[in-house]
Amino acid sequence: MILLKLIRESFLFAYDALRQNKLRTMLSLLGVTIGIFTIIAVSSAVDTLRNNLQKSVDKLGSNSIYVQKWPWVGEDNFPWWKYMQRPVPKLRDFEQLSRRSQTAKALSYEISIDNRTVKYLSNTVDGAQIDAVSHDHDKTWNFNFQDGRYFTDIESRTGAPVTIIGADIADALFPDGTGVGKQIKIMGRKVTIIGVFTKEGKDMLGITSDNEILLPLNFAKNVIDIENEKYNPQIVVRGQDNLSDVEVESEVRGLMRSIHSIRPGGEDDFSLNKSTILTNQLDQLFGIINKGGFIIGLFSILVGGFGIANIMFVSVKERTNIIGIQKSLGAKNYFILLQFLIEAVALCLMGGGIGLFMVYLGTFAVKAAADVQVVLDAGNIIYGVGISVTIGVLSGIIPAYFASKLDPVEAIRTN
């Protein structure tokens, strides 16, 4: 009960200091407010980016391996001339991997044809991305349908003239109804729409099915050279659920070297890309941003901390005779120390609370301006409160110590 009373009185003293010296106190709290705002805003921004990145990784598959000509991430002294001479993944590679892999849950051969125009009656869509895939594409990528279905095995094997389109294309071509069952012309051939992807929006990696037109690989094979480098052919290997990406990558590398007859010690003539390559690179970037935001915020908090310490020294000076009376009535040193220490923490919590509230308002502003859901979770709030308490203790401990060591007789005599 004594402790609770002490805490209550300390908060009342802090409120009284704020009320009697509004300008001085608000200027001192400003540093803590800006510091907490900066640190938590940067932390929330990084968490938001990481959350959006995770959604992209979920689409790619955490244990999916992409067999491609070029690596996703460059290195120092990037040897592009070596990569230029590499072959693109061939159908033979895909067939051999499908037959020999023991770790794969599914494999798909995929090509991409960018910036095509699609028409239906008087409606036109420019810049559509056409992708042609083998049958197990639905097992190597994660997507949902708002209408229709995926290719059947027979449609994939025979190269049937069917297609699945993205939500944006469906809205543009068929504004008055569903596109399932309608025919559109693609690459000079009429194809029937059998499905429409659920609208996703573009994610952090720029991956979206909203502007995509998906075709069976064997249909495209009858129209174009699907092994041509300009179509960026790739093989996607989705590992079994109980295996890590490292295990899957190791097997795929061994099989590809065997298929390409690469001798021991020879360099790979292919790249194995995976989502963790991107996440590791971005995690390093996020770490730098976090540290930068923390350093900037720390300087603001230090300025605010000195301001709080100044307020506490003034408060001790103004209440010296009160301290003397409290001590003469039996108040212990620790009671006086805690009284001023809690007052310093209370002032810092006020500043930190204002900073957190500003971040909270900022989440609504970002949501309204960019339609991005900002992550402000309990961890960020606890982090901000913890920093506020720490700064309060550090800035208040010396004034509180001086107050606790005052001689009661001398303190009462002080005017």
GROMACS .gro file of C-alpha atoms in nm:
model
  415
    1MET     CA    1   0.000   0.000   0.000
    2ILE     CA    2   0.285   0.236   0.082
    3LEU     CA    3   0.445   0.166  -0.256
    4LEU     CA    4   0.118   0.226  -0.441
    5LYS     CA    5   0.069   0.551  -0.250
    6LEU     CA    6   0.424   0.654  -0.336
    7ILE     CA    7   0.366   0.582  -0.705
    8ARG     CA    8   0.040   0.778  -0.698
    9GLU     CA    9   0.199   1.079  -0.529
   10SER     CA   10   0.494   1.070  -0.770
   11PHE     CA   11   0.261   1.075  -1.070
   12LEU     CA   12   0.072   1.365  -0.913
   13PHE     CA   13   0.400   1.554  -0.864
   14ALA     CA   14   0.489   1.485  -1.229
   15TYR     CA   15   0.148   1.611  -1.341
   16ASP     CA   16   0.187   1.917  -1.121
   17ALA     CA   17   0.529   1.991  -1.275
   18LEU     CA   18   0.376   1.957  -1.620
   19ARG     CA   19   0.083   2.184  -1.528
   20GLN     CA   20   0.285   2.459  -1.358
   21ASN     CA   21   0.568   2.471  -1.614
   22LYS     CA   22   0.393   2.373  -1.937
   23LEU     CA   23   0.637   2.523  -2.187
   24ARG     CA   24   0.953   2.408  -2.006
   25THR     CA   25   0.821   2.057  -1.957
   26MET     CA   26   0.682   2.020  -2.310
   27LEU     CA   27   1.012   2.133  -2.462
   28SER     CA   28   1.194   1.877  -2.248
   29LEU     CA   29   0.945   1.602  -2.337
   30LEU     CA   30   0.978   1.689  -2.705
   31GLY     CA   31   1.316   1.516  -2.729
   32VAL     CA   32   1.180   1.194  -2.576
   33THR     CA   33   0.870   1.213  -2.796
   34ILE     CA   34   1.069   1.259  -3.118
   35GLY     CA   35   1.316   0.988  -3.018
   36ILE     CA   36   1.049   0.729  -2.936
   37PHE     CA   37   0.858   0.824  -3.251
   38THR     CA   38   1.169   0.779  -3.468
   39ILE     CA   39   1.274   0.446  -3.318
   40ILE     CA   40   0.927   0.291  -3.317
   41ALA     CA   41   0.835   0.432  -3.659
   42VAL     CA   42   1.149   0.281  -3.815
   43SER     CA   43   1.094  -0.048  -3.631
   44SER     CA   44   0.732  -0.060  -3.749
   45ALA     CA   45   0.836   0.023  -4.106
   46VAL     CA   46   1.093  -0.257  -4.105
   47ASP     CA   47   0.840  -0.501  -3.958
   48THR     CA   48   0.591  -0.398  -4.227
   49LEU     CA   49   0.845  -0.452  -4.505
   50ARG     CA   50   0.946  -0.785  -4.355
   51ASN     CA   51   0.582  -0.890  -4.327
   52ASN     CA   52   0.518  -0.804  -4.693
   53LEU     CA   53   0.838  -0.983  -4.790
   54GLN     CA   54   0.721  -1.294  -4.605
   55LYS     CA   55   0.399  -1.290  -4.807
   56SER     CA   56   0.608  -1.284  -5.124
   57VAL     CA   57   0.825  -1.569  -4.995
   58ASP     CA   58   0.511  -1.768  -4.914
   59LYS     CA   59   0.413  -1.740  -5.280
   60LEU     CA   60   0.756  -1.852  -5.396
   61GLY     CA   61   0.770  -2.136  -5.146
   62SER     CA   62   1.019  -2.147  -4.861
   63ASN     CA   63   1.175  -2.473  -4.987
   64SER     CA   64   1.142  -2.413  -5.362
   65ILE     CA   65   1.450  -2.411  -5.582
   66TYR     CA   66   1.456  -2.215  -5.910
   67VAL     CA   67   1.686  -2.356  -6.179
   68GLN     CA   68   1.777  -2.060  -6.400
   69LYS     CA   69   2.054  -1.918  -6.613
   70TRP     CA   70   2.119  -1.606  -6.402
   71PRO     CA   71   2.155  -1.573  -6.023
   72TRP     CA   72   1.912  -1.345  -5.840
   73VAL     CA   73   2.179  -1.169  -5.635
   74GLY     CA   74   2.506  -1.045  -5.779
   75GLU     CA   75   2.842  -1.069  -5.607
   76ASP     CA   76   3.158  -0.859  -5.604
   77ASN     CA   77   3.320  -0.846  -5.950
   78PHE     CA   78   3.004  -1.001  -6.100
   79PRO     CA   79   3.130  -1.233  -6.380
   80TRP     CA   80   2.844  -1.160  -6.621
   81TRP     CA   81   3.046  -1.287  -6.920
   82LYS     CA   82   3.043  -1.636  -6.770
   83TYR     CA   83   2.667  -1.628  -6.715
   84MET     CA   84   2.613  -1.505  -7.071
   85GLN     CA   85   2.761  -1.830  -7.202
   86ARG     CA   86   2.539  -2.054  -6.991
   87PRO     CA   87   2.252  -2.246  -7.153
   88VAL     CA   88   1.897  -2.185  -7.038
   89PRO     CA   89   1.717  -2.476  -6.868
   90LYS     CA   90   1.585  -2.717  -7.130
   91LEU     CA   91   1.288  -2.950  -7.140
   92ARG     CA   92   1.537  -3.238  -7.124
   93ASP     CA   93   1.665  -3.101  -6.790
   94PHE     CA   94   1.308  -3.081  -6.662
   95GLU     CA   95   1.225  -3.435  -6.772
   96GLN     CA   96   1.544  -3.578  -6.619
   97LEU     CA   97   1.489  -3.395  -6.290
   98SER     CA   98   1.127  -3.513  -6.279
   99ARG     CA   99   1.236  -3.873  -6.332
  100ARG     CA  100   1.536  -3.879  -6.097
  101SER     CA  101   1.457  -3.644  -5.807
  102GLN     CA  102   1.381  -3.805  -5.470
  103THR     CA  103   1.335  -3.485  -5.268
  104ALA     CA  104   1.091  -3.302  -5.497
  105LYS     CA  105   0.724  -3.277  -5.413
  106ALA     CA  106   0.654  -3.122  -5.755
  107LEU     CA  107   0.841  -2.971  -6.051
  108SER     CA  108   0.727  -2.732  -6.321
  109TYR     CA  109   0.880  -2.589  -6.637
  110GLU     CA  110   0.781  -2.227  -6.692
  111ILE     CA  111   0.829  -1.952  -6.947
  112SER     CA  112   0.721  -1.588  -6.945
  113ILE     CA  113   0.614  -1.365  -7.235
  114ASP     CA  114   0.583  -0.999  -7.136
  115ASN     CA  115   0.382  -0.706  -7.266
  116ARG     CA  116   0.123  -0.866  -7.489
  117THR     CA  117  -0.209  -0.714  -7.594
  118VAL     CA  118  -0.527  -0.911  -7.529
  119LYS     CA  119  -0.869  -0.831  -7.675
  120TYR     CA  120  -1.227  -0.933  -7.622
  121LEU     CA  121  -1.476  -0.762  -7.853
  122SER     CA  122  -1.414  -0.388  -7.806
  123ASN     CA  123  -1.224  -0.424  -7.478
  124THR     CA  124  -0.842  -0.430  -7.482
  125VAL     CA  125  -0.570  -0.490  -7.222
  126ASP     CA  126  -0.212  -0.383  -7.296
  127GLY     CA  127   0.098  -0.510  -7.117
  128ALA     CA  128  -0.043  -0.847  -7.012
  129GLN     CA  129   0.208  -1.105  -6.892
  130ILE     CA  130   0.162  -1.444  -7.052
  131ASP     CA  131   0.305  -1.744  -6.869
  132ALA     CA  132   0.309  -2.098  -7.001
  133VAL     CA  133   0.360  -2.374  -6.743
  134SER     CA  134   0.369  -2.750  -6.708
  135HIS     CA  135   0.093  -2.925  -6.516
  136ASP     CA  136   0.235  -2.916  -6.162
  137HIS     CA  137   0.261  -2.536  -6.157
  138ASP     CA  138  -0.025  -2.528  -5.907
  139LYS     CA  139   0.189  -2.733  -5.666
  140THR     CA  140   0.503  -2.518  -5.701
  141TRP     CA  141   0.323  -2.182  -5.661
  142ASN     CA  142   0.054  -2.070  -5.418
  143PHE     CA  143  -0.255  -1.901  -5.565
  144ASN     CA  144  -0.633  -1.897  -5.528
  145PHE     CA  145  -0.928  -1.868  -5.765
  146GLN     CA  146  -1.215  -1.622  -5.744
  147ASP     CA  147  -1.386  -1.813  -6.023
  148GLY     CA  148  -1.329  -2.132  -6.223
  149ARG     CA  149  -1.055  -2.393  -6.187
  150TYR     CA  150  -0.701  -2.507  -6.277
  151PHE     CA  151  -0.598  -2.711  -6.583
  152THR     CA  152  -0.684  -3.079  -6.584
  153ASP     CA  153  -0.411  -3.335  -6.652
  154ILE     CA  154  -0.554  -3.405  -6.997
  155GLU     CA  155  -0.564  -3.033  -7.085
  156SER     CA  156  -0.199  -2.995  -6.984
  157ARG     CA  157  -0.080  -3.306  -7.171
  158THR     CA  158  -0.268  -3.232  -7.494
  159GLY     CA  159  -0.200  -2.859  -7.492
  160ALA     CA  160  -0.569  -2.769  -7.493
  161PRO     CA  161  -0.659  -2.409  -7.589
  162VAL     CA  162  -0.758  -2.304  -7.238
  163THR     CA  163  -0.633  -2.027  -7.010
  164ILE     CA  164  -0.656  -1.879  -6.660
  165ILE     CA  165  -0.650  -1.499  -6.633
  166GLY     CA  166  -0.574  -1.247  -6.358
  167ALA     CA  167  -0.835  -1.035  -6.180
  168ASP     CA  168  -0.729  -0.706  -6.344
  169ILE     CA  169  -0.750  -0.856  -6.692
  170ALA     CA  170  -1.090  -1.008  -6.613
  171ASP     CA  171  -1.219  -0.671  -6.487
  172ALA     CA  172  -1.092  -0.491  -6.798
  173LEU     CA  173  -1.218  -0.743  -7.055
  174PHE     CA  174  -1.542  -0.841  -6.883
  175PRO     CA  175  -1.661  -0.544  -6.674
  176ASP     CA  176  -2.024  -0.667  -6.673
  177GLY     CA  177  -1.974  -1.029  -6.573
  178THR     CA  178  -1.752  -1.334  -6.542
  179GLY     CA  179  -1.504  -1.428  -6.810
  180VAL     CA  180  -1.520  -1.804  -6.748
  181GLY     CA  181  -1.637  -1.979  -7.064
  182LYS     CA  182  -1.553  -1.682  -7.291
  183GLN     CA  183  -1.293  -1.697  -7.567
  184ILE     CA  184  -1.006  -1.451  -7.612
  185LYS     CA  185  -0.731  -1.438  -7.873
  186ILE     CA  186  -0.374  -1.495  -7.756
  187MET     CA  187  -0.070  -1.523  -7.984
  188GLY     CA  188  -0.303  -1.558  -8.282
  189ARG     CA  189  -0.499  -1.847  -8.127
  190LYS     CA  190  -0.841  -1.854  -7.963
  191VAL     CA  191  -0.841  -1.990  -7.609
  192THR     CA  192  -1.123  -2.050  -7.362
  193ILE     CA  193  -1.107  -1.900  -7.014
  194ILE     CA  194  -1.154  -2.168  -6.746
  195GLY     CA  195  -1.052  -1.970  -6.436
  196VAL     CA  196  -0.985  -1.628  -6.283
  197PHE     CA  197  -0.723  -1.573  -6.011
  198THR     CA  198  -0.816  -1.398  -5.687
  199LYS     CA  199  -0.706  -1.034  -5.684
  200GLU     CA  200  -0.377  -1.002  -5.493
  201GLY     CA  201  -0.218  -0.665  -5.557
  202LYS     CA  202   0.153  -0.625  -5.623
  203ASP     CA  203   0.375  -0.742  -5.338
  204MET     CA  204   0.719  -0.630  -5.230
  205LEU     CA  205   0.896  -0.843  -5.492
  206GLY     CA  206   0.661  -0.723  -5.765
  207ILE     CA  207   0.495  -1.066  -5.791
  208THR     CA  208   0.126  -1.066  -5.879
  209SER     CA  209  -0.116  -1.275  -6.078
  210ASP     CA  210  -0.354  -0.981  -6.137
  211ASN     CA  211  -0.210  -0.909  -6.482
  212GLU     CA  212  -0.124  -1.269  -6.574
  213ILE     CA  213  -0.254  -1.499  -6.845
  214LEU     CA  214  -0.164  -1.862  -6.774
  215LEU     CA  215  -0.145  -2.122  -7.052
  216PRO     CA  216  -0.057  -2.494  -7.064
  217LEU     CA  217   0.307  -2.538  -7.166
  218ASN     CA  218   0.219  -2.782  -7.444
  219PHE     CA  219  -0.019  -2.527  -7.597
  220ALA     CA  220   0.259  -2.267  -7.611
  221LYS     CA  221   0.496  -2.534  -7.744
  222ASN     CA  222   0.285  -2.554  -8.063
  223VAL     CA  223   0.303  -2.176  -8.114
  224ILE     CA  224   0.652  -2.063  -8.007
  225ASP     CA  225   0.997  -2.202  -7.925
  226ILE     CA  226   0.954  -2.242  -7.550
  227GLU     CA  227   1.329  -2.304  -7.499
  228ASN     CA  228   1.422  -1.966  -7.648
  229GLU     CA  229   1.619  -1.753  -7.404
  230LYS     CA  230   1.397  -1.448  -7.458
  231TYR     CA  231   1.114  -1.628  -7.277
  232ASN     CA  232   1.325  -1.677  -6.962
  233PRO     CA  233   1.264  -2.051  -6.918
  234GLN     CA  234   1.307  -2.185  -6.566
  235ILE     CA  235   1.250  -2.504  -6.370
  236VAL     CA  236   1.083  -2.474  -6.030
  237VAL     CA  237   1.147  -2.758  -5.784
  238ARG     CA  238   0.920  -2.764  -5.478
  239GLY     CA  239   1.077  -2.975  -5.203
  240GLN     CA  240   0.888  -3.215  -4.986
  241ASP     CA  241   0.738  -3.058  -4.675
  242ASN     CA  242   0.960  -3.248  -4.432
  243LEU     CA  243   1.282  -3.141  -4.606
  244SER     CA  244   1.477  -2.816  -4.581
  245ASP     CA  245   1.568  -2.601  -4.881
  246VAL     CA  246   1.934  -2.697  -4.827
  247GLU     CA  247   1.860  -3.067  -4.875
  248VAL     CA  248   1.653  -3.002  -5.187
  249GLU     CA  249   1.915  -2.765  -5.329
  250SER     CA  250   2.193  -3.017  -5.270
  251GLU     CA  251   2.011  -3.291  -5.461
  252VAL     CA  252   1.909  -3.060  -5.748
  253ARG     CA  253   2.267  -2.937  -5.786
  254GLY     CA  254   2.399  -3.293  -5.802
  255LEU     CA  255   2.137  -3.400  -6.056
  256MET     CA  256   2.190  -3.093  -6.279
  257ARG     CA  257   2.565  -3.146  -6.280
  258SER     CA  258   2.506  -3.509  -6.376
  259ILE     CA  259   2.255  -3.417  -6.649
  260HIS     CA  260   2.499  -3.160  -6.794
  261SER     CA  261   2.795  -3.399  -6.758
  262ILE     CA  262   2.999  -3.150  -6.551
  263ARG     CA  263   3.321  -3.302  -6.421
  264PRO     CA  264   3.416  -3.292  -6.050
  265GLY     CA  265   3.565  -2.952  -5.970
  266GLY     CA  266   3.407  -2.791  -6.276
  267GLU     CA  267   3.192  -2.478  -6.243
  268ASP     CA  268   2.814  -2.503  -6.256
  269ASP     CA  269   2.657  -2.385  -6.581
  270PHE     CA  270   2.328  -2.304  -6.408
  271SER     CA  271   2.205  -2.104  -6.109
  272LEU     CA  272   2.000  -2.237  -5.821
  273ASN     CA  273   1.798  -1.953  -5.672
  274LYS     CA  274   1.575  -1.966  -5.367
  275SER     CA  275   1.370  -1.726  -5.158
  276THR     CA  276   1.614  -1.728  -4.866
  277ILE     CA  277   1.872  -1.556  -5.089
  278LEU     CA  278   1.641  -1.255  -5.111
  279THR     CA  279   1.534  -1.265  -4.747
  280ASN     CA  280   1.894  -1.279  -4.626
  281GLN     CA  281   1.992  -0.981  -4.840
  282LEU     CA  282   1.689  -0.781  -4.730
  283ASP     CA  283   1.737  -0.878  -4.364
  284GLN     CA  284   2.083  -0.720  -4.382
  285LEU     CA  285   1.929  -0.405  -4.531
  286PHE     CA  286   1.656  -0.404  -4.264
  287GLY     CA  287   1.921  -0.440  -3.996
  288ILE     CA  288   2.107  -0.133  -4.125
  289ILE     CA  289   1.783   0.069  -4.140
  290ASN     CA  290   1.692  -0.039  -3.786
  291LYS     CA  291   2.033   0.063  -3.653
  292GLY     CA  292   2.021   0.396  -3.835
  293GLY     CA  293   1.676   0.474  -3.697
  294PHE     CA  294   1.786   0.371  -3.347
  295ILE     CA  295   2.094   0.596  -3.359
  296ILE     CA  296   1.893   0.896  -3.483
  297GLY     CA  297   1.624   0.834  -3.222
  298LEU     CA  298   1.885   0.780  -2.952
  299PHE     CA  299   2.030   1.128  -3.001
  300SER     CA  300   1.681   1.276  -2.969
  301ILE     CA  301   1.614   1.070  -2.658
  302LEU     CA  302   1.947   1.175  -2.503
  303VAL     CA  303   1.855   1.540  -2.557
  304GLY     CA  304   1.516   1.468  -2.400
  305GLY     CA  305   1.686   1.279  -2.117
  306PHE     CA  306   1.904   1.581  -2.034
  307GLY     CA  307   1.590   1.792  -2.040
  308ILE     CA  308   1.414   1.556  -1.797
  309ALA     CA  309   1.723   1.560  -1.571
  310ASN     CA  310   1.715   1.941  -1.576
  311ILE     CA  311   1.347   1.940  -1.477
  312MET     CA  312   1.421   1.700  -1.192
  313PHE     CA  313   1.708   1.914  -1.057
  314VAL     CA  314   1.478   2.218  -1.066
  315SER     CA  315   1.204   2.012  -0.900
  316VAL     CA  316   1.443   1.906  -0.622
  317LYS     CA  317   1.546   2.272  -0.574
  318GLU     CA  318   1.184   2.392  -0.558
  319ARG     CA  319   1.077   2.119  -0.313
  320THR     CA  320   1.382   2.116  -0.086
  321ASN     CA  321   1.189   2.236   0.219
  322ILE     CA  322   0.914   1.978   0.151
  323ILE     CA  323   1.182   1.709   0.141
  324GLY     CA  324   1.311   1.834   0.475
  325ILE     CA  325   0.962   1.816   0.630
  326GLN     CA  326   0.910   1.463   0.489
  327LYS     CA  327   1.241   1.349   0.637
  328SER     CA  328   1.170   1.508   0.974
  329LEU     CA  329   0.843   1.313   0.983
  330GLY     CA  330   1.033   0.985   0.930
  331ALA     CA  331   1.057   0.946   0.550
  332LYS     CA  332   1.347   0.718   0.458
  333ASN     CA  333   1.609   0.799   0.197
  334TYR     CA  334   1.479   0.530  -0.040
  335PHE     CA  335   1.129   0.685  -0.015
  336ILE     CA  336   1.257   1.025  -0.131
  337LEU     CA  337   1.472   0.861  -0.401
  338LEU     CA  338   1.181   0.655  -0.536
  339GLN     CA  339   0.954   0.958  -0.527
  340PHE     CA  340   1.173   1.158  -0.764
  341LEU     CA  341   1.278   0.856  -0.970
  342ILE     CA  342   0.916   0.760  -1.036
  343GLU     CA  343   0.842   1.122  -1.123
  344ALA     CA  344   1.121   1.116  -1.387
  345VAL     CA  345   0.993   0.786  -1.527
  346ALA     CA  346   0.638   0.927  -1.536
  347LEU     CA  347   0.755   1.229  -1.737
  348CYS     CA  348   0.940   1.004  -1.984
  349LEU     CA  349   0.637   0.778  -2.015
  350MET     CA  350   0.430   1.085  -2.104
  351GLY     CA  351   0.676   1.170  -2.381
  352GLY     CA  352   0.697   0.809  -2.497
  353GLY     CA  353   0.319   0.778  -2.493
  354ILE     CA  354   0.285   1.083  -2.716
  355GLY     CA  355   0.547   0.937  -2.953
  356LEU     CA  356   0.365   0.602  -2.969
  357PHE     CA  357   0.035   0.779  -3.030
  358MET     CA  358   0.192   0.969  -3.319
  359VAL     CA  359   0.313   0.640  -3.471
  360TYR     CA  360  -0.037   0.497  -3.424
  361LEU     CA  361  -0.190   0.791  -3.611
  362GLY     CA  362   0.078   0.748  -3.877
  363THR     CA  363  -0.037   0.391  -3.945
  364PHE     CA  364  -0.379   0.524  -4.048
  365ALA     CA  365  -0.220   0.792  -4.267
  366VAL     CA  366  -0.004   0.535  -4.450
  367LYS     CA  367  -0.303   0.303  -4.487
  368ALA     CA  368  -0.511   0.582  -4.642
  369ALA     CA  369  -0.231   0.712  -4.869
  370ALA     CA  370  -0.070   0.388  -4.992
  371ASP     CA  371  -0.315   0.114  -4.888
  372VAL     CA  372  -0.040  -0.057  -4.686
  373GLN     CA  373  -0.116  -0.221  -4.353
  374VAL     CA  374   0.156  -0.098  -4.114
  375VAL     CA  375   0.266  -0.341  -3.844
  376LEU     CA  376   0.250  -0.187  -3.495
  377ASP     CA  377   0.237  -0.486  -3.266
  378ALA     CA  378   0.267  -0.533  -2.890
  379GLY     CA  379   0.642  -0.591  -2.924
  380ASN     CA  380   0.694  -0.242  -3.068
  381ILE     CA  381   0.479  -0.085  -2.795
  382ILE     CA  382   0.665  -0.271  -2.519
  383TYR     CA  383   0.993  -0.168  -2.684
  384GLY     CA  384   0.889   0.199  -2.677
  385VAL     CA  385   0.768   0.182  -2.317
  386GLY     CA  386   1.088   0.004  -2.212
  387ILE     CA  387   1.306   0.273  -2.367
  388SER     CA  388   1.097   0.544  -2.198
  389VAL     CA  389   1.134   0.379  -1.857
  390THR     CA  390   1.508   0.331  -1.910
  391ILE     CA  391   1.560   0.697  -2.003
  392GLY     CA  392   1.346   0.801  -1.706
  393VAL     CA  393   1.561   0.598  -1.466
  394LEU     CA  394   1.889   0.721  -1.615
  395SER     CA  395   1.785   1.088  -1.624
  396GLY     CA  396   1.622   1.084  -1.280
  397ILE     CA  397   1.862   0.874  -1.073
  398ILE     CA  398   2.118   1.150  -0.999
  399PRO     CA  399   1.865   1.422  -0.901
  400ALA     CA  400   1.674   1.164  -0.696
  401TYR     CA  401   1.996   1.055  -0.522
  402PHE     CA  402   2.084   1.416  -0.433
  403ALA     CA  403   1.730   1.467  -0.298
  404SER     CA  404   1.752   1.154  -0.084
  405LYS     CA  405   2.083   1.269   0.072
  406LEU     CA  406   1.962   1.613   0.178
  407ASP     CA  407   2.000   1.697   0.545
  408PRO     CA  408   1.644   1.746   0.686
  409VAL     CA  409   1.738   2.047   0.905
  410GLU     CA  410   1.921   2.229   0.624
  411ALA     CA  411   1.646   2.139   0.381
  412ILE     CA  412   1.370   2.287   0.604
  413ARG     CA  413   1.568   2.614   0.641
  414THR     CA  414   1.597   2.650   0.261
  415ASN     CA  415   1.361   2.908   0.112
   0.00000   0.00000   0.00000
